mmCIF file of N, CA and C in Angstrom:
data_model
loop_
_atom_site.group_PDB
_atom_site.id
_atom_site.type_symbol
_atom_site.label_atom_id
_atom_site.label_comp_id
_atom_site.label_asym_id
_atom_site.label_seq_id
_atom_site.Cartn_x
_atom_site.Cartn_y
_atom_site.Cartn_z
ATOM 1 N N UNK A 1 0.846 -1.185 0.000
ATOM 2 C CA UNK A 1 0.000 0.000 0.000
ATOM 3 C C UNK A 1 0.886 1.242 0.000
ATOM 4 N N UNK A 2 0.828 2.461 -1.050
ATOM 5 C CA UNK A 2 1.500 3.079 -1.518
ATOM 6 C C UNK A 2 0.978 4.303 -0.418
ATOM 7 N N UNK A 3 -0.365 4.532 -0.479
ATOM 8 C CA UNK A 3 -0.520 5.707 0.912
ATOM 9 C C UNK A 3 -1.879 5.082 1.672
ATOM 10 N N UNK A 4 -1.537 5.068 3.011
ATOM 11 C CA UNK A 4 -2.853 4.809 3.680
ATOM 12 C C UNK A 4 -2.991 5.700 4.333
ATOM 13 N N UNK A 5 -4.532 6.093 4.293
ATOM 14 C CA UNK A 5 -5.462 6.941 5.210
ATOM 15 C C UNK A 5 -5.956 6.854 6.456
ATOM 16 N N UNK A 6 -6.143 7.555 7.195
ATOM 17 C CA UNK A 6 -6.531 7.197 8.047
ATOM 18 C C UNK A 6 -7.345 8.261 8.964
ATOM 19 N N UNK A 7 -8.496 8.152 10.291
ATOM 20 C CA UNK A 7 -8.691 9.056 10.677
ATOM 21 C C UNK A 7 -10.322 9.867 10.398
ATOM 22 N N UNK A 8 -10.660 8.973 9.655
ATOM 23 C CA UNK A 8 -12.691 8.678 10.015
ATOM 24 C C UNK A 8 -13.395 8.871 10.801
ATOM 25 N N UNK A 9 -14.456 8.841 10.704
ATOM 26 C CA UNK A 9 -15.514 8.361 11.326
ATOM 27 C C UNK A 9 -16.885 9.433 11.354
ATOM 28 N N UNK A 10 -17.709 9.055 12.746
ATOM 29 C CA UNK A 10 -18.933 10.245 12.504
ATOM 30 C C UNK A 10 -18.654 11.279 13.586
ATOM 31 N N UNK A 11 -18.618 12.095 13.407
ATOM 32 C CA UNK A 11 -19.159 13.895 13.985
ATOM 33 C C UNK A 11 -20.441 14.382 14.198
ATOM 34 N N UNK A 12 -20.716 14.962 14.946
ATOM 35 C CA UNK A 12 -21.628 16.322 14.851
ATOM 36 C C UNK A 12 -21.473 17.754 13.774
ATOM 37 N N UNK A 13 -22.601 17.792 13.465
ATOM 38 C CA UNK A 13 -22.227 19.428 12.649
ATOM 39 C C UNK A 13 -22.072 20.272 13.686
ATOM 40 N N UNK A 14 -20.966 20.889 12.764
ATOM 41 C CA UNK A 14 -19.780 21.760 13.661
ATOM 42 C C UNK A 14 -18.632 21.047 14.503
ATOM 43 N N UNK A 15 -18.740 19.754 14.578
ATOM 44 C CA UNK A 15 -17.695 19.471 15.147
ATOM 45 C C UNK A 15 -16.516 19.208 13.514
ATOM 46 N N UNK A 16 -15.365 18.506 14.467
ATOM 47 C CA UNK A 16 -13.906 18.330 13.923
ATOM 48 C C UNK A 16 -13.611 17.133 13.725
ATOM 49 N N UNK A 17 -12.395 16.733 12.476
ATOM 50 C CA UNK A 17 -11.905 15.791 12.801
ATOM 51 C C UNK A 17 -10.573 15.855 12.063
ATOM 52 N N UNK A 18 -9.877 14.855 12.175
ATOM 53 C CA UNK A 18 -8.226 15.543 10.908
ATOM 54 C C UNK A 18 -8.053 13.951 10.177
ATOM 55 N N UNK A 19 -7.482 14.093 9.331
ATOM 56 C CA UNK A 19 -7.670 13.283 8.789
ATOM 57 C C UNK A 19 -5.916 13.054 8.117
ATOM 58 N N UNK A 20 -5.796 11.641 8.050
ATOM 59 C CA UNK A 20 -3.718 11.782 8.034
ATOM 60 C C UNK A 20 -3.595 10.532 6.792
ATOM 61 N N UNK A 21 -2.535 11.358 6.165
ATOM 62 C CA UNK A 21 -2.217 9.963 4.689
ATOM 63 C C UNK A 21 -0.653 9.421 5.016
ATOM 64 N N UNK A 22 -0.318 8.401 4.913
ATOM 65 C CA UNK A 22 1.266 8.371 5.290
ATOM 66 C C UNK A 22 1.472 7.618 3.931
ATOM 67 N N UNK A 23 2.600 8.263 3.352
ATOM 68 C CA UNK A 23 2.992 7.862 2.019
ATOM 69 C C UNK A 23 4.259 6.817 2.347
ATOM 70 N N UNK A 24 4.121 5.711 1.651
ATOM 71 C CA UNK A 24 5.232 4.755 1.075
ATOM 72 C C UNK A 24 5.422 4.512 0.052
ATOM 73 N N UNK A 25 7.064 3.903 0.141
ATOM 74 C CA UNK A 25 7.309 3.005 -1.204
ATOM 75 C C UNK A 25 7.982 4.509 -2.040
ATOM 76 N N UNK A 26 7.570 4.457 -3.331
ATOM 77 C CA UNK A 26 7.622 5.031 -4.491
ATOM 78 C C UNK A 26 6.249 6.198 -4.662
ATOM 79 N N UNK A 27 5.882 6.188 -3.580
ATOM 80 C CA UNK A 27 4.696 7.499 -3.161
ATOM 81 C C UNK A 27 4.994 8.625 -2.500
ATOM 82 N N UNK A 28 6.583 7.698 -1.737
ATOM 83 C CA UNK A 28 7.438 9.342 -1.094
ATOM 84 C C UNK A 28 8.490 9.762 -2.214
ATOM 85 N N UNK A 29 8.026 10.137 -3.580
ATOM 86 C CA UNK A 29 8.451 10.792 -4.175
ATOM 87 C C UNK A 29 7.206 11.840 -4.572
ATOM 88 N N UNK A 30 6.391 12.146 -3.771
ATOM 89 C CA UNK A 30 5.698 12.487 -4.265
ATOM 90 C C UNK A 30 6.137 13.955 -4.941
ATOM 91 N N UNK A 31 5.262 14.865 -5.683
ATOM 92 C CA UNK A 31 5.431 16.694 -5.561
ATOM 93 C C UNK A 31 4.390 17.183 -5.428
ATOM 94 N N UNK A 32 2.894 16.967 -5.339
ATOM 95 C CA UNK A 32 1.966 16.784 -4.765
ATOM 96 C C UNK A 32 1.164 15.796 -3.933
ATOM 97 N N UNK A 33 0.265 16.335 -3.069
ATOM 98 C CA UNK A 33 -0.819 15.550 -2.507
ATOM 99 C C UNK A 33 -1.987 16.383 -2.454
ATOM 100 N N UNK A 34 -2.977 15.506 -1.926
ATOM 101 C CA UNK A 34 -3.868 15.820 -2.305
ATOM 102 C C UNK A 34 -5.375 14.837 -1.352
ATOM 103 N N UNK A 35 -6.444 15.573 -1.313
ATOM 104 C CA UNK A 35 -7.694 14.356 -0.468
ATOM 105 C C UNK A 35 -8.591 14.787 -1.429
ATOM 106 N N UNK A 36 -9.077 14.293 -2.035
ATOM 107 C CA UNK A 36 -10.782 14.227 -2.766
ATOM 108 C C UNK A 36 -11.499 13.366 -1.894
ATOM 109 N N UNK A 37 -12.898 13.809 -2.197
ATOM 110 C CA UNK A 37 -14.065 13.271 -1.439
ATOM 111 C C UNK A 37 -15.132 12.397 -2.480
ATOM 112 N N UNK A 38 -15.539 11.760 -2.525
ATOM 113 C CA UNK A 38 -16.838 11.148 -2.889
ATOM 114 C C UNK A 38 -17.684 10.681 -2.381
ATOM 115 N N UNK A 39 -19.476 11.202 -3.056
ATOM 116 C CA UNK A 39 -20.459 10.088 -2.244
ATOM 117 C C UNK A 39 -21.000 9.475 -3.354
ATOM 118 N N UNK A 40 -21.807 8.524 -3.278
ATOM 119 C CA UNK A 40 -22.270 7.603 -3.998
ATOM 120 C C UNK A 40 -23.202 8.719 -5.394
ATOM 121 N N UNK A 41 -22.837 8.155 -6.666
ATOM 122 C CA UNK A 41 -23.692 8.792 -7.700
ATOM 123 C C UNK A 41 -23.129 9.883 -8.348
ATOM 124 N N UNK A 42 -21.844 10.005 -7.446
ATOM 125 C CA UNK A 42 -21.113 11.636 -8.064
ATOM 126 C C UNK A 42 -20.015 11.247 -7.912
ATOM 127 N N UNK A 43 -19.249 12.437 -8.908
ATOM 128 C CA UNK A 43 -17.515 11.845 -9.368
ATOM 129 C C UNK A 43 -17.109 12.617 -8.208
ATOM 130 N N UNK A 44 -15.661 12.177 -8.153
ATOM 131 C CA UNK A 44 -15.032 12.664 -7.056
ATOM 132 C C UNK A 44 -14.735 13.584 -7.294
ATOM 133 N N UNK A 45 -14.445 14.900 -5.629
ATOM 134 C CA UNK A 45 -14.111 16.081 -5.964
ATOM 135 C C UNK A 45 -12.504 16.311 -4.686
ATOM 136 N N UNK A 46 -12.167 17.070 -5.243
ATOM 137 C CA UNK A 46 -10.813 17.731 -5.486
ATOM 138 C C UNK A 46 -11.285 18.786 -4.127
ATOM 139 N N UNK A 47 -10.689 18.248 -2.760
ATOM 140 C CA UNK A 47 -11.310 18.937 -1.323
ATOM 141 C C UNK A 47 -9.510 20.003 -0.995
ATOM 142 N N UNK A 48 -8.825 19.790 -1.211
ATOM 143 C CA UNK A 48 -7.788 20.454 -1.155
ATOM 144 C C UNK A 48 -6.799 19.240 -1.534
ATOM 145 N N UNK A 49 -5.038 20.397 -1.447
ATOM 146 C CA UNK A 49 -4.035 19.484 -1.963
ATOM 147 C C UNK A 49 -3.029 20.616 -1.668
ATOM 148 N N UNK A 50 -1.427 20.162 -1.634
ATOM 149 C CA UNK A 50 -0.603 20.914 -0.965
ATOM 150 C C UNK A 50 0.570 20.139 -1.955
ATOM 151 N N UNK A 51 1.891 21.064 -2.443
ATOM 152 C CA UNK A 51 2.778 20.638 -2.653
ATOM 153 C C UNK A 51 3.958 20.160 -1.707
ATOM 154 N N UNK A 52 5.031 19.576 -2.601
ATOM 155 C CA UNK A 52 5.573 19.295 -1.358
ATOM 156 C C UNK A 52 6.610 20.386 -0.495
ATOM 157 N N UNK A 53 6.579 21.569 -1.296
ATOM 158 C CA UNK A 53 7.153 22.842 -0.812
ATOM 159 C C UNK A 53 6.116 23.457 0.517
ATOM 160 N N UNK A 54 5.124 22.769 0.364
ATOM 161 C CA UNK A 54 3.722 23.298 1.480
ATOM 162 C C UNK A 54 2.643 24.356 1.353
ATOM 163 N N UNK A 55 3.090 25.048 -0.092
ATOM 164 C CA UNK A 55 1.843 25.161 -0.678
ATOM 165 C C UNK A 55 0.227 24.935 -0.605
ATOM 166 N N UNK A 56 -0.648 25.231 -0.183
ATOM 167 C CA UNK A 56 -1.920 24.561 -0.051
ATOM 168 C C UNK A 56 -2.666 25.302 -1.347
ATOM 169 N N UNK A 57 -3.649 24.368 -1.453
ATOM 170 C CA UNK A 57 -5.054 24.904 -2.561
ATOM 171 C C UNK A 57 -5.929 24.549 -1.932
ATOM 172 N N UNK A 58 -6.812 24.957 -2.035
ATOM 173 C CA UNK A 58 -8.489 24.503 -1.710
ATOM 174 C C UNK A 58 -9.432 24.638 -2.321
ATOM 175 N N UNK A 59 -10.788 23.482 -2.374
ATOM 176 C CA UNK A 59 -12.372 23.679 -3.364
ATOM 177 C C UNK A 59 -13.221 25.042 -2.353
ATOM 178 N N UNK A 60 -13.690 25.552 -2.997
ATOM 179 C CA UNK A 60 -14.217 26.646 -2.393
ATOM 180 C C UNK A 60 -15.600 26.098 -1.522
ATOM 181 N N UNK A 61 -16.085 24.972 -1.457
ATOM 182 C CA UNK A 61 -16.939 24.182 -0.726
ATOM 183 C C UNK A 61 -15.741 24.284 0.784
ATOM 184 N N UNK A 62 -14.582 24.148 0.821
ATOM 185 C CA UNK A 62 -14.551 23.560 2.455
ATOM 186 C C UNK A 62 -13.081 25.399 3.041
ATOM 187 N N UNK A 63 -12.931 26.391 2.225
ATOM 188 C CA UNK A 63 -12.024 27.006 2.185
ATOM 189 C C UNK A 63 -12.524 27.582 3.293
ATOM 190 N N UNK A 64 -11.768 28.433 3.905
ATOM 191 C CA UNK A 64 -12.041 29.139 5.509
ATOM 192 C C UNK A 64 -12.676 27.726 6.716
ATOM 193 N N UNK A 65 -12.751 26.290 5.991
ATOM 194 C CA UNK A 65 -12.854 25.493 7.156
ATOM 195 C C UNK A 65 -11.756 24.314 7.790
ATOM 196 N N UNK A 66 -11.322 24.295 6.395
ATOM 197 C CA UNK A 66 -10.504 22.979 5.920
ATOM 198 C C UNK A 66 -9.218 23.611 6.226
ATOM 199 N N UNK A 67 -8.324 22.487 6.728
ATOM 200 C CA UNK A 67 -6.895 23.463 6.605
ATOM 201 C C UNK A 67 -6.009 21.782 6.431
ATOM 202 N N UNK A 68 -5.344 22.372 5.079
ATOM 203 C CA UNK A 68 -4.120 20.852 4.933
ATOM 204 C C UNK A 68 -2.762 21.633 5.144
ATOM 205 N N UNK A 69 -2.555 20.317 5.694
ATOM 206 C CA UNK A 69 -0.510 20.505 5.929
ATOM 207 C C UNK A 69 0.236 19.002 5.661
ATOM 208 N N UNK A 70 1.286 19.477 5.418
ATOM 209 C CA UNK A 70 1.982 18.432 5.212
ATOM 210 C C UNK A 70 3.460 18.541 5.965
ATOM 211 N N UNK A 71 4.013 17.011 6.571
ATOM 212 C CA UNK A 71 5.336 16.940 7.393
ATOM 213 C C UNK A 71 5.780 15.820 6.165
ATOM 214 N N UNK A 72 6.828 16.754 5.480
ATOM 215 C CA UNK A 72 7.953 15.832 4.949
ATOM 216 C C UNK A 72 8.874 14.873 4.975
ATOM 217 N N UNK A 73 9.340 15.170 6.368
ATOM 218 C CA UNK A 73 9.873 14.476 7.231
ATOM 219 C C UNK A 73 9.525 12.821 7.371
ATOM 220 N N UNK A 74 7.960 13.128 7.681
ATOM 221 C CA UNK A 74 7.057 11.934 8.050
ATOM 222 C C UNK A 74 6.336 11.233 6.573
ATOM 223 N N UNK A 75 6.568 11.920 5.405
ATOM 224 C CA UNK A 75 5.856 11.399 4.279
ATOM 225 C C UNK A 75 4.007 11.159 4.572
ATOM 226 N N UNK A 76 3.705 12.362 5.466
ATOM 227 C CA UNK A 76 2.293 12.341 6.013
ATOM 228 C C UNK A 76 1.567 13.783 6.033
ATOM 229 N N UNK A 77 0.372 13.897 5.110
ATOM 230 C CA UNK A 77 -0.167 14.371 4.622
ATOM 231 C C UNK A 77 -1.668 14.285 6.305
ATOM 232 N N UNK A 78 -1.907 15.965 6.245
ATOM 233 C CA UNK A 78 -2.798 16.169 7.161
ATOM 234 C C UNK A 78 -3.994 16.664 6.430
ATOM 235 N N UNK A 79 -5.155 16.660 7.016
ATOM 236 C CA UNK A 79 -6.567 17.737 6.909
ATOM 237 C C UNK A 79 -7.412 17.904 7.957
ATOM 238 N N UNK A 80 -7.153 18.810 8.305
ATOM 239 C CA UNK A 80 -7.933 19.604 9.487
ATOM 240 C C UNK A 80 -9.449 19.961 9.161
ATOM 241 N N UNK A 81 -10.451 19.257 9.425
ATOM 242 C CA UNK A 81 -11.593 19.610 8.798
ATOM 243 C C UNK A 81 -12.566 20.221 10.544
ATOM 244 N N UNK A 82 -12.694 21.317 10.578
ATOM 245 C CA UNK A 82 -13.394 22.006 11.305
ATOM 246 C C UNK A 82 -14.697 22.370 10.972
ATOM 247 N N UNK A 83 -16.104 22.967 11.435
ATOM 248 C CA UNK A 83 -16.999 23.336 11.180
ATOM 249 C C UNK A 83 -17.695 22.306 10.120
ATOM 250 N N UNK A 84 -17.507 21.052 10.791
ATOM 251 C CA UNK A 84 -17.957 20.121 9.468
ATOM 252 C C UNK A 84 -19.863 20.185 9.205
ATOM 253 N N UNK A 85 -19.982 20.372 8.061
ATOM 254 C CA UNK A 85 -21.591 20.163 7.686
ATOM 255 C C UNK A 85 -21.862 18.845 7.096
ATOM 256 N N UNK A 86 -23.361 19.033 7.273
ATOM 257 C CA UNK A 86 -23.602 17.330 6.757
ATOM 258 C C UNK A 86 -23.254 17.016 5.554
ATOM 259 N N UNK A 87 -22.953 17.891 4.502
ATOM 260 C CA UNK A 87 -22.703 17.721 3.248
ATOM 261 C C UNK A 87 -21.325 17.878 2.793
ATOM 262 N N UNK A 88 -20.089 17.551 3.712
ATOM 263 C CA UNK A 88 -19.123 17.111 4.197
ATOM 264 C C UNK A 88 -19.454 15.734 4.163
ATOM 265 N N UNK A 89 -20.432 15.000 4.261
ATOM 266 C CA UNK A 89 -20.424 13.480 4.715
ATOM 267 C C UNK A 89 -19.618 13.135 3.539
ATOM 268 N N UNK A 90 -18.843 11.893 3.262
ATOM 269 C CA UNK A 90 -18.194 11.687 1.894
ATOM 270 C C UNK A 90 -17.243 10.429 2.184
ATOM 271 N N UNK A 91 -17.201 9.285 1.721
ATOM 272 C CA UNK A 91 -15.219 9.044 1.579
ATOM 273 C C UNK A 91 -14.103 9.778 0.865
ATOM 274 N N UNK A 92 -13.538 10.004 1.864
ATOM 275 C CA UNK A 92 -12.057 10.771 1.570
ATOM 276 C C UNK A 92 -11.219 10.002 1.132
ATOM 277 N N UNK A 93 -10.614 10.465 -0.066
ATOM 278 C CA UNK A 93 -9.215 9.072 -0.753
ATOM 279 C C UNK A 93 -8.293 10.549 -0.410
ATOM 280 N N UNK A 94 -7.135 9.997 0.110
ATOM 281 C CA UNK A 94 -5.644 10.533 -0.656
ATOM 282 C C UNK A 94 -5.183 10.085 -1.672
ATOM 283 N N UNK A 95 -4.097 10.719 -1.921
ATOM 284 C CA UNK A 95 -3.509 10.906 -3.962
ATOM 285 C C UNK A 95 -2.263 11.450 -3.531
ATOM 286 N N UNK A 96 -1.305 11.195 -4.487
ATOM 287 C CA UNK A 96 -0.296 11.472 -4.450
ATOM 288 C C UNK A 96 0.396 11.968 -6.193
ATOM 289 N N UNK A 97 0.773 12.792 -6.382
ATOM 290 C CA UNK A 97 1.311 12.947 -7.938
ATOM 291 C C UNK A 97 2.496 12.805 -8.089
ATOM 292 N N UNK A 98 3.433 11.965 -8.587
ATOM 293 C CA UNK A 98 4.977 12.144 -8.628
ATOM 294 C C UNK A 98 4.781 12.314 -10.033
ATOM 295 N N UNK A 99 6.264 13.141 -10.428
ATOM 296 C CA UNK A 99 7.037 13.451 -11.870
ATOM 297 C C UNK A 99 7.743 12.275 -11.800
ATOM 298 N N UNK A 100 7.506 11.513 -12.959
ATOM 299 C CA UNK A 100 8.822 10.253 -13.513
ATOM 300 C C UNK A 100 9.519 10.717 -14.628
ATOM 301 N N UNK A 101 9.473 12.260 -14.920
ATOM 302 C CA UNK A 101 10.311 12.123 -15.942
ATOM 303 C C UNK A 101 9.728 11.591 -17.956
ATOM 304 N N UNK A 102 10.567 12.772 -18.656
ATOM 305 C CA UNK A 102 9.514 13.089 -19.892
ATOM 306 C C UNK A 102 8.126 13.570 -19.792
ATOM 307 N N UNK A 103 7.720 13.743 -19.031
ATOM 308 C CA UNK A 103 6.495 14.859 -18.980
ATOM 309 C C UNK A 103 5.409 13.722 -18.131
ATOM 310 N N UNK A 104 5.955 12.567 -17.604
ATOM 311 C CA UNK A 104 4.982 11.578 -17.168
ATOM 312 C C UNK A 104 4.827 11.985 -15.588
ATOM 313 N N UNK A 105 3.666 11.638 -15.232
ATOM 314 C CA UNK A 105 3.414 11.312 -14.125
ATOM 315 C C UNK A 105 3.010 10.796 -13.405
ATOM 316 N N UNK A 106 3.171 9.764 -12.382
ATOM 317 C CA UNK A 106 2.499 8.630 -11.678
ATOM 318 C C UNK A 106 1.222 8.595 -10.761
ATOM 319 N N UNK A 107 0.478 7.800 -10.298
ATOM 320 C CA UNK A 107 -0.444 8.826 -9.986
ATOM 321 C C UNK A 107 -0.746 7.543 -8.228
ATOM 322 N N UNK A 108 -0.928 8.394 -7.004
ATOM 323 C CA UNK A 108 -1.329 6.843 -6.407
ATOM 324 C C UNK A 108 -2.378 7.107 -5.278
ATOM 325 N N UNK A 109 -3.313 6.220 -5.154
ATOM 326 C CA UNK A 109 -4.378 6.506 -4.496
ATOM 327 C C UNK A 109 -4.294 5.715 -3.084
ATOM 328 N N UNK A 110 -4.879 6.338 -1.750
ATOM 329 C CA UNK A 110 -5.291 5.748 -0.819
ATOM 330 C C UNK A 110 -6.883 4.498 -0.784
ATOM 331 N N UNK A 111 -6.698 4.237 0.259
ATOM 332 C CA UNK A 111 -8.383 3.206 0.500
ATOM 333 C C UNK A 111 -9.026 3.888 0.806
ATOM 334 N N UNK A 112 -9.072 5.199 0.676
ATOM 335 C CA UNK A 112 -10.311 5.754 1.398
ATOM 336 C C UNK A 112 -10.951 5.655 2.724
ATOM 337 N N UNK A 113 -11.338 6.880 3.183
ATOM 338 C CA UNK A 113 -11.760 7.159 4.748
ATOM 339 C C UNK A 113 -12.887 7.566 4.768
ATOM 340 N N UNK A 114 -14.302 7.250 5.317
ATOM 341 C CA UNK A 114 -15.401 7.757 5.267
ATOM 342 C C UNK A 114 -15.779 8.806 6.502
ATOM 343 N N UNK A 115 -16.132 9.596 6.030
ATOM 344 C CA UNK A 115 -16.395 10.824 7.219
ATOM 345 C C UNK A 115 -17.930 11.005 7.158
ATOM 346 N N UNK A 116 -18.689 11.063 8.222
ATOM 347 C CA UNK A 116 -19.972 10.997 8.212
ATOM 348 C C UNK A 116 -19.951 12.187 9.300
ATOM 349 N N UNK A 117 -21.213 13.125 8.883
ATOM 350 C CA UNK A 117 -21.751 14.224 9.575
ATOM 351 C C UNK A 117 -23.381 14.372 9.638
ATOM 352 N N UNK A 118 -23.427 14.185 11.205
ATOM 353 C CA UNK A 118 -24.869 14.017 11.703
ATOM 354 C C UNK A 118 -25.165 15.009 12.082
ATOM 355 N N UNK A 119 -26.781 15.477 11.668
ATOM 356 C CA UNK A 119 -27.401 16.630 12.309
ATOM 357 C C UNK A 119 -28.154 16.380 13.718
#
């Protein structure tokens, strides 16, 4: 397993939870990361992502709530999800993007973490 996730489960709206990817193998090359979300019936979406300089981006659905970081050190990818709403409920995959060189790039996914938010 190239990155596992970890760090689920159910909340209250408005509560917290963080959510952690630890990269192996040929995944700690990464130059990005990244967590998308999916629920059943819809493609996955693009919840934030951070280079490995520490850079962050964010979907404008979780921005001013969500906060990613990343420890290099640890090859472990964070998300701070605060003020969670029910429409937050989702499985969370991590991703990882490495450059291999000639313009290619590898691409590697976590098992996914389901985050559930109860009203």
């Amino acid at each position: 397993v190239q990155l596992q996730a970890s760090g689920g489960g159910l909340v209250q709206v408005g509560g917290s939870l963080r959510l952690s990817c630890a990269a192996a193998g040929s995944a700690r090359g990464f130059n990005v990361m990244g967590w998308y979300r999916q629920v059943p019936g819809k493609s996955r979406e693009l919840v934030a992502a951070i280079t490995r300089g520490g850079t962050p981006s964010y979907g404008s659905s979780v921005k001013g709530r969500f906060t990613i970081s990343i420890d290099v050190a640890k090859y472990t990818m964070y998300l701070q999800m605060n003020s969670l709403k029910v429409e937050d409920t989702a499985v969370y995959y991590c991703n990882a993007e490495r450059r291999i060189g000639g313009g290619e790039k590898a691409y590697y996914w976590g098992q996914g973490t389901e985050v559930t938010v109860s009203s």
